[in-house]
N, CA, C and O of each residue as an XYZ file, in Angstrom:
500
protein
N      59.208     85.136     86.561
C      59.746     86.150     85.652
C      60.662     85.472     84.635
O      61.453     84.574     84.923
N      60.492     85.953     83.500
C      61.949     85.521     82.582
C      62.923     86.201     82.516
O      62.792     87.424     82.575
N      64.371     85.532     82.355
C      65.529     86.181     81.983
C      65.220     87.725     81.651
O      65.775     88.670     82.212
N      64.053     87.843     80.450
C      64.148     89.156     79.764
C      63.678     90.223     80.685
O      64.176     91.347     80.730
N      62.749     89.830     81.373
C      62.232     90.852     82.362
C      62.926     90.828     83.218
O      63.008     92.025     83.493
N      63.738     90.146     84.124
C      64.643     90.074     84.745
C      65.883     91.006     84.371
O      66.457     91.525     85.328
N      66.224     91.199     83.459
C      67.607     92.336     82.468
C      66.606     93.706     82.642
O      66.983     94.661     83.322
N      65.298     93.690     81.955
C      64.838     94.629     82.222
C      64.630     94.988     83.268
O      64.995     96.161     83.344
N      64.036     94.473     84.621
C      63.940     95.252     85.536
C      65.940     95.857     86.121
O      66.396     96.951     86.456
N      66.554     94.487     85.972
C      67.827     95.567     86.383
C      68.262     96.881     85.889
O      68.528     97.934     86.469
N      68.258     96.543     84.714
C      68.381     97.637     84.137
C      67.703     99.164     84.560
O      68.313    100.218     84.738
N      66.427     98.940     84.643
C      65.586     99.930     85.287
C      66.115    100.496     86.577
O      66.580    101.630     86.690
N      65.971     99.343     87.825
C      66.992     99.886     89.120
C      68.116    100.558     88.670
O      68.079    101.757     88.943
N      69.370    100.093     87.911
C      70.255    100.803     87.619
C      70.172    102.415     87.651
O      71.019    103.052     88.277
N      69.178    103.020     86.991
C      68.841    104.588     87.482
C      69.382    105.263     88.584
O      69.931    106.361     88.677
N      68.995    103.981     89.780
C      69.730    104.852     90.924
C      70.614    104.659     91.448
O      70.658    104.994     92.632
N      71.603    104.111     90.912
C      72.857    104.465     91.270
C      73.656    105.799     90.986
O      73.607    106.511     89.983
N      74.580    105.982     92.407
C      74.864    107.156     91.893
C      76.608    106.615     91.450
O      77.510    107.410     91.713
N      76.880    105.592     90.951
C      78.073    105.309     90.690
C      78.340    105.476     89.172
O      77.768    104.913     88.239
N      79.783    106.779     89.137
C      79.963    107.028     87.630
C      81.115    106.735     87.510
O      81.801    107.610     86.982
N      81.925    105.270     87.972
C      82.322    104.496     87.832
C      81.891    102.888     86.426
O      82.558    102.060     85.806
N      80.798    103.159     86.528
C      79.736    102.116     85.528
C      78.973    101.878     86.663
O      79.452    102.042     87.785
N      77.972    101.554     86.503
C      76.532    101.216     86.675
C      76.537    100.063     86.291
O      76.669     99.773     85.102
N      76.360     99.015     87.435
C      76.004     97.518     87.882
C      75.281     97.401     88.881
O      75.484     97.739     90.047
N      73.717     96.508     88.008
C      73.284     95.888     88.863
C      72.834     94.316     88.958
O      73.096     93.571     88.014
N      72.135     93.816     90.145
C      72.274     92.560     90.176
C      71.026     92.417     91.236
O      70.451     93.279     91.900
N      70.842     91.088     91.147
C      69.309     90.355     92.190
C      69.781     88.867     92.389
O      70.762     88.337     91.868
N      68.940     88.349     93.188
C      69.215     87.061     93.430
C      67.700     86.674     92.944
O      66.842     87.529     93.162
N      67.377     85.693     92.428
C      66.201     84.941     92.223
C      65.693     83.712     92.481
O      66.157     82.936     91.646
N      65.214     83.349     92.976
C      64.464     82.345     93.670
C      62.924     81.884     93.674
O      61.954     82.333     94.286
N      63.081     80.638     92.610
C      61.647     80.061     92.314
C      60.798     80.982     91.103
O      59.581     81.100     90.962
N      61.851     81.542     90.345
C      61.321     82.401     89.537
C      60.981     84.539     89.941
O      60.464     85.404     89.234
N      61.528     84.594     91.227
C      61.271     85.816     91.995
C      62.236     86.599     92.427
O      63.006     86.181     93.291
N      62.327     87.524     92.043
C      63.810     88.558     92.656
C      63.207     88.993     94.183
O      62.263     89.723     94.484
N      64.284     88.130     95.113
C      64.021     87.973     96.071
C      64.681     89.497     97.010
O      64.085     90.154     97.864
N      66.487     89.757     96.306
C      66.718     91.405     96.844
C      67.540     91.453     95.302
O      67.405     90.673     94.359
N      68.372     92.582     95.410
C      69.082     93.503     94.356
C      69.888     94.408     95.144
O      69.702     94.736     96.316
N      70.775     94.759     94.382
C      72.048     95.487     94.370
C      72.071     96.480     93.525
O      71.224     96.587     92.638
N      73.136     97.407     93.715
C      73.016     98.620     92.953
C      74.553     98.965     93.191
O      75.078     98.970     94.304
N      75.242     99.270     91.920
C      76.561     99.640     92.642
C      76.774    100.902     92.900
O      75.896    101.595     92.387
N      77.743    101.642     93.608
C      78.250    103.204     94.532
C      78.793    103.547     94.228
O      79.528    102.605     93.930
N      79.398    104.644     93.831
C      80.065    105.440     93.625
C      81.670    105.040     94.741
O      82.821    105.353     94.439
N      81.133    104.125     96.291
C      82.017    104.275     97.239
C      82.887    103.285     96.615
O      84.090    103.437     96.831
N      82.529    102.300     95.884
C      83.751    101.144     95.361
C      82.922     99.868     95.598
O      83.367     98.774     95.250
N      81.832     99.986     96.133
C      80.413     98.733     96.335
C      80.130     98.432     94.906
O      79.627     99.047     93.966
N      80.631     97.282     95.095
C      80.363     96.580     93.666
C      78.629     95.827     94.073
O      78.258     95.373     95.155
N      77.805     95.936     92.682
C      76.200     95.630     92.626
C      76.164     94.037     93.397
O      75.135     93.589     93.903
N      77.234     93.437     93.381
C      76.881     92.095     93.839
C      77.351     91.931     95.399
O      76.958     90.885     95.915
N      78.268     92.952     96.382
C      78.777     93.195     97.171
C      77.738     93.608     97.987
O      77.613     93.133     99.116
N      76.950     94.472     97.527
C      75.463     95.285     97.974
C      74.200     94.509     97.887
O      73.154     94.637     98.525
N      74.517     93.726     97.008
C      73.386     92.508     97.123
C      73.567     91.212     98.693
O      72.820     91.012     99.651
N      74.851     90.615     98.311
C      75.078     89.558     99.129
C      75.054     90.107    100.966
O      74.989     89.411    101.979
N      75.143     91.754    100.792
C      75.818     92.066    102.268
C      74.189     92.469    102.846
O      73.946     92.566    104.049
N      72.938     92.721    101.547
C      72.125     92.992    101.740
C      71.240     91.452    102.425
O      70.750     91.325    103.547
N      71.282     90.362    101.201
C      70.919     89.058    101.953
C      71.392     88.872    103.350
O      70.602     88.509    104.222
N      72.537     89.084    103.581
C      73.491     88.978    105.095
C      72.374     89.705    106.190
O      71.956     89.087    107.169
N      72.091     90.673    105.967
C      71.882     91.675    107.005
C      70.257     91.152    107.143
O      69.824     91.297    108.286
N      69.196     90.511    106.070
C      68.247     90.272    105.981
C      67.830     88.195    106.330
O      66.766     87.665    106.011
N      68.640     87.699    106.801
C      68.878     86.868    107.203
C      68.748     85.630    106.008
O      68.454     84.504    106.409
N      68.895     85.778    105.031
C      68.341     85.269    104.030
C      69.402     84.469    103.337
O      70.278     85.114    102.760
N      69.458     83.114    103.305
C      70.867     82.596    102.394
C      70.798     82.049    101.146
O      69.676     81.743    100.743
N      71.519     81.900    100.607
C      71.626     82.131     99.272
C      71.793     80.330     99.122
O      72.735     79.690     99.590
N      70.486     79.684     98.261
C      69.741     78.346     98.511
C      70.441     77.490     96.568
O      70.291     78.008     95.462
N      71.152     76.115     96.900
C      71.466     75.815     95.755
C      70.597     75.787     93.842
O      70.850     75.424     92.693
N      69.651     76.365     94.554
C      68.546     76.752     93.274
C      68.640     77.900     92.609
O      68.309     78.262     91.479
N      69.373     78.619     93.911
C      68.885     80.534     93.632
C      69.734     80.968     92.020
O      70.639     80.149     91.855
N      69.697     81.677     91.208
C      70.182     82.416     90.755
C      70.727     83.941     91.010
O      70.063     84.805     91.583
N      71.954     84.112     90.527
C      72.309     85.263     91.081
C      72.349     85.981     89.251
O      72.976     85.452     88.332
N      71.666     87.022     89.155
C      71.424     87.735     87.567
C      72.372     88.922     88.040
O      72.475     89.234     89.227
N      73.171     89.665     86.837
C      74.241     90.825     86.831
C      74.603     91.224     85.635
O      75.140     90.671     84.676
N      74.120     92.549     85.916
C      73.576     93.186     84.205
C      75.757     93.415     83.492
O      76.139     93.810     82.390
N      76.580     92.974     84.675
C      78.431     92.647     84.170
C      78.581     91.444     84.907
O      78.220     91.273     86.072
N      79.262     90.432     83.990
C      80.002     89.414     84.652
C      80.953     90.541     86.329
O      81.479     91.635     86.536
N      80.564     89.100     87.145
C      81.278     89.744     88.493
C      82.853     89.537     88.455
O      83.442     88.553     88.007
N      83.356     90.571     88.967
C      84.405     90.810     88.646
C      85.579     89.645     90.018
O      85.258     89.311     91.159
N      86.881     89.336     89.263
C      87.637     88.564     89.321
C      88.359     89.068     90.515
O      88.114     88.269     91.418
N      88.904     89.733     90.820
C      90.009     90.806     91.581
C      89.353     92.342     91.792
O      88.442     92.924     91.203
N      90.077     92.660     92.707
C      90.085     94.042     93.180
C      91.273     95.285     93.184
O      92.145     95.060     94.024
N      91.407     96.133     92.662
C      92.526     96.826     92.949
C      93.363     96.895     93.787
O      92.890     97.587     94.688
N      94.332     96.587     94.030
C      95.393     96.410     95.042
C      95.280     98.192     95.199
O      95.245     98.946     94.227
N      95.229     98.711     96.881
C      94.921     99.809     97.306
C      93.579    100.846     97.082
O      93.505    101.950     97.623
N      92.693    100.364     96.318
C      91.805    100.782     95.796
C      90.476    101.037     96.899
O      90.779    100.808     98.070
N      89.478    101.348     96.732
C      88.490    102.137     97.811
C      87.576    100.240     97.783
O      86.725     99.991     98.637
N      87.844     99.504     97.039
C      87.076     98.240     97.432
C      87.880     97.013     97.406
O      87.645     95.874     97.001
N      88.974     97.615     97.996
C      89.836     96.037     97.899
C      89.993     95.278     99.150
O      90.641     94.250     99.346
N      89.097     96.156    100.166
C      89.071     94.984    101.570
C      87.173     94.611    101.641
O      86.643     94.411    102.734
N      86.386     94.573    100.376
C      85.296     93.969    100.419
C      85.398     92.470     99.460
O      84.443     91.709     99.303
N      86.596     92.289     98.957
C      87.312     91.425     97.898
C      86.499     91.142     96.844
O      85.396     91.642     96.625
N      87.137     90.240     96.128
C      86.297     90.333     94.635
C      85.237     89.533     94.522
O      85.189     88.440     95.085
N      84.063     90.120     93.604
C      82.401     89.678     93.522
C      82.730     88.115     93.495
O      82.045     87.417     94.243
N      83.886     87.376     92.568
C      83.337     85.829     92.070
C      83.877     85.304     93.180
O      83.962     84.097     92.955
N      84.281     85.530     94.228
C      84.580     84.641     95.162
C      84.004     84.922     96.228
O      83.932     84.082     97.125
N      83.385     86.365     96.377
C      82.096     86.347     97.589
C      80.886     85.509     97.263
O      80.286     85.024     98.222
N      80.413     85.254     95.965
C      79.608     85.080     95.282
C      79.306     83.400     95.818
O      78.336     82.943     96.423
N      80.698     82.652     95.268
C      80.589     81.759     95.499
C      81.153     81.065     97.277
O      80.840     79.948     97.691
N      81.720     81.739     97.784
C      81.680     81.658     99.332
C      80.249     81.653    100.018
O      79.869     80.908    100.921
N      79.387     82.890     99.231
C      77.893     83.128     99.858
C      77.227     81.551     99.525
O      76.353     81.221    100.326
N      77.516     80.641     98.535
C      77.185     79.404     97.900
C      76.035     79.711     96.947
O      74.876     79.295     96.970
N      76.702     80.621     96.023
C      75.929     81.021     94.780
C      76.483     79.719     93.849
O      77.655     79.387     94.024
N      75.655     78.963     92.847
C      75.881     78.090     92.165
C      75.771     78.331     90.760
O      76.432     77.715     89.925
N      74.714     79.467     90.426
C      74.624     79.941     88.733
C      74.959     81.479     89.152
O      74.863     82.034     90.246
N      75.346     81.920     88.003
C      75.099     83.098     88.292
C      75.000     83.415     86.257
O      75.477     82.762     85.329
N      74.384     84.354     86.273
C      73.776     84.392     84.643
C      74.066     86.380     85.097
O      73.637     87.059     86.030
N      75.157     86.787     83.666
C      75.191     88.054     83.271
C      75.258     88.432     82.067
O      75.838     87.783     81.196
N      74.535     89.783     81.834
C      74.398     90.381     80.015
C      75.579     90.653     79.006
O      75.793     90.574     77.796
N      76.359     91.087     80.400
C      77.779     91.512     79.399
C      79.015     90.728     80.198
O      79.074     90.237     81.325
N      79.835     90.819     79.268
C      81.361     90.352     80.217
C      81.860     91.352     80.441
O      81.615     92.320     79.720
N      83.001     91.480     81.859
C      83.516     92.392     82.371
C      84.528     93.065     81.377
O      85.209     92.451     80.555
N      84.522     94.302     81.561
C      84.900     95.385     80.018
C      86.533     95.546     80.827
O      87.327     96.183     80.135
N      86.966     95.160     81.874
C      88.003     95.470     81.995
C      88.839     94.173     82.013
O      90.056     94.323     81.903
N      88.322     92.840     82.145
C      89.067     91.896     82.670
C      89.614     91.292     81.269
O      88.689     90.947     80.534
N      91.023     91.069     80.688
C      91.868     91.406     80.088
C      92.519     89.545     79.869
O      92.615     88.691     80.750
N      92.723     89.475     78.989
C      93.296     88.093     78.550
C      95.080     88.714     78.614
O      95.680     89.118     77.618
N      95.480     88.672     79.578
C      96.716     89.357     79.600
C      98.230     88.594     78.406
O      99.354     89.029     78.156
N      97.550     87.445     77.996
C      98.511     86.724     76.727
C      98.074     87.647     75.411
O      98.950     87.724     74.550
N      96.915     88.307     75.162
C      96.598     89.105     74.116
C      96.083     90.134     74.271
O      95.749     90.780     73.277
N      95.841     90.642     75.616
C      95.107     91.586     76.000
C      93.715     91.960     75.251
O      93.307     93.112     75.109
N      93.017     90.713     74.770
C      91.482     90.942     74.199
C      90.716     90.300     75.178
O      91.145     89.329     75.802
N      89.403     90.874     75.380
C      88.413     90.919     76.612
C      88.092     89.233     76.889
O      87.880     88.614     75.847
N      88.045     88.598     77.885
C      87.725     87.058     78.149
C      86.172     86.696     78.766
O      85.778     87.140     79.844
N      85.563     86.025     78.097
C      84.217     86.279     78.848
C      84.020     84.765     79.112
O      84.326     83.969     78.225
N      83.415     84.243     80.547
C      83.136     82.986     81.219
C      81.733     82.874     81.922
O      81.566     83.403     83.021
N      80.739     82.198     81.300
C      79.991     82.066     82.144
C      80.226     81.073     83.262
O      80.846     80.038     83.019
N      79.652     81.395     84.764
C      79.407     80.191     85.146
C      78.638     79.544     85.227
O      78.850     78.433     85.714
N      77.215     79.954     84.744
C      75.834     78.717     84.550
C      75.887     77.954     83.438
O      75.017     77.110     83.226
């Protein structure tokens, strides 16, 4: 698959989420193949949280080739008291799971250059 069909199919899954919080989703790919996907919840399950816990449960690990695709850069932190702050934040599950690229469409709309408060965007691939 390419990148483009790859955005497109997330995009498409995205539909079913029922999170009106924003709508994020995400896949892992491997050898050119979206191997699972994520969808984010309404409960505070961030799309990459639902992905990695989905590989977990499917015995499947996340291989120094794989790509991890996410239609938002994964997010940095979690709300202190918030409904997802004991699943902790996507870029460090991400890379604990031993995700090595991870490739997203947009940068995170909330994460804040707090010296100017204008939006900061980082890839890591």
């Amino acid at each position: 698959m390419t990148e483009q069909e790859i955005f497109e199919h997330l995009f498409t899954i995205a539909d079913q989420s029922d999170d009106t919080g924003g709508v994020v989703s995400s896949c892992l790919v491997r050898q050119g193949n979206i191997v699972a996907e994520g969808i984010s919840c309404n409960d505070g399950k961030h799309s990459e949280y639902v992905l990695l816990r989905q590989l977990e449960l499917s015995a499947i690990p996340v291989l120094p080739d794989d790509i991890i695709y996410t239609t938002v850069e994964p997010c940095g932190k979690r709300t202190l008291g918030g409904p997802g702050e004991h699943m902790g934040d996507c870029t460090t599950n991400l890379i604990q799971a031993g995700a090595r690229h991870v490739v997203y469409a947009a940068p995170d709309p909330v994460k804040l250059d707090t010296s100017s408060s204008k939006p900061v965007a980082r890839s890591v691939k």
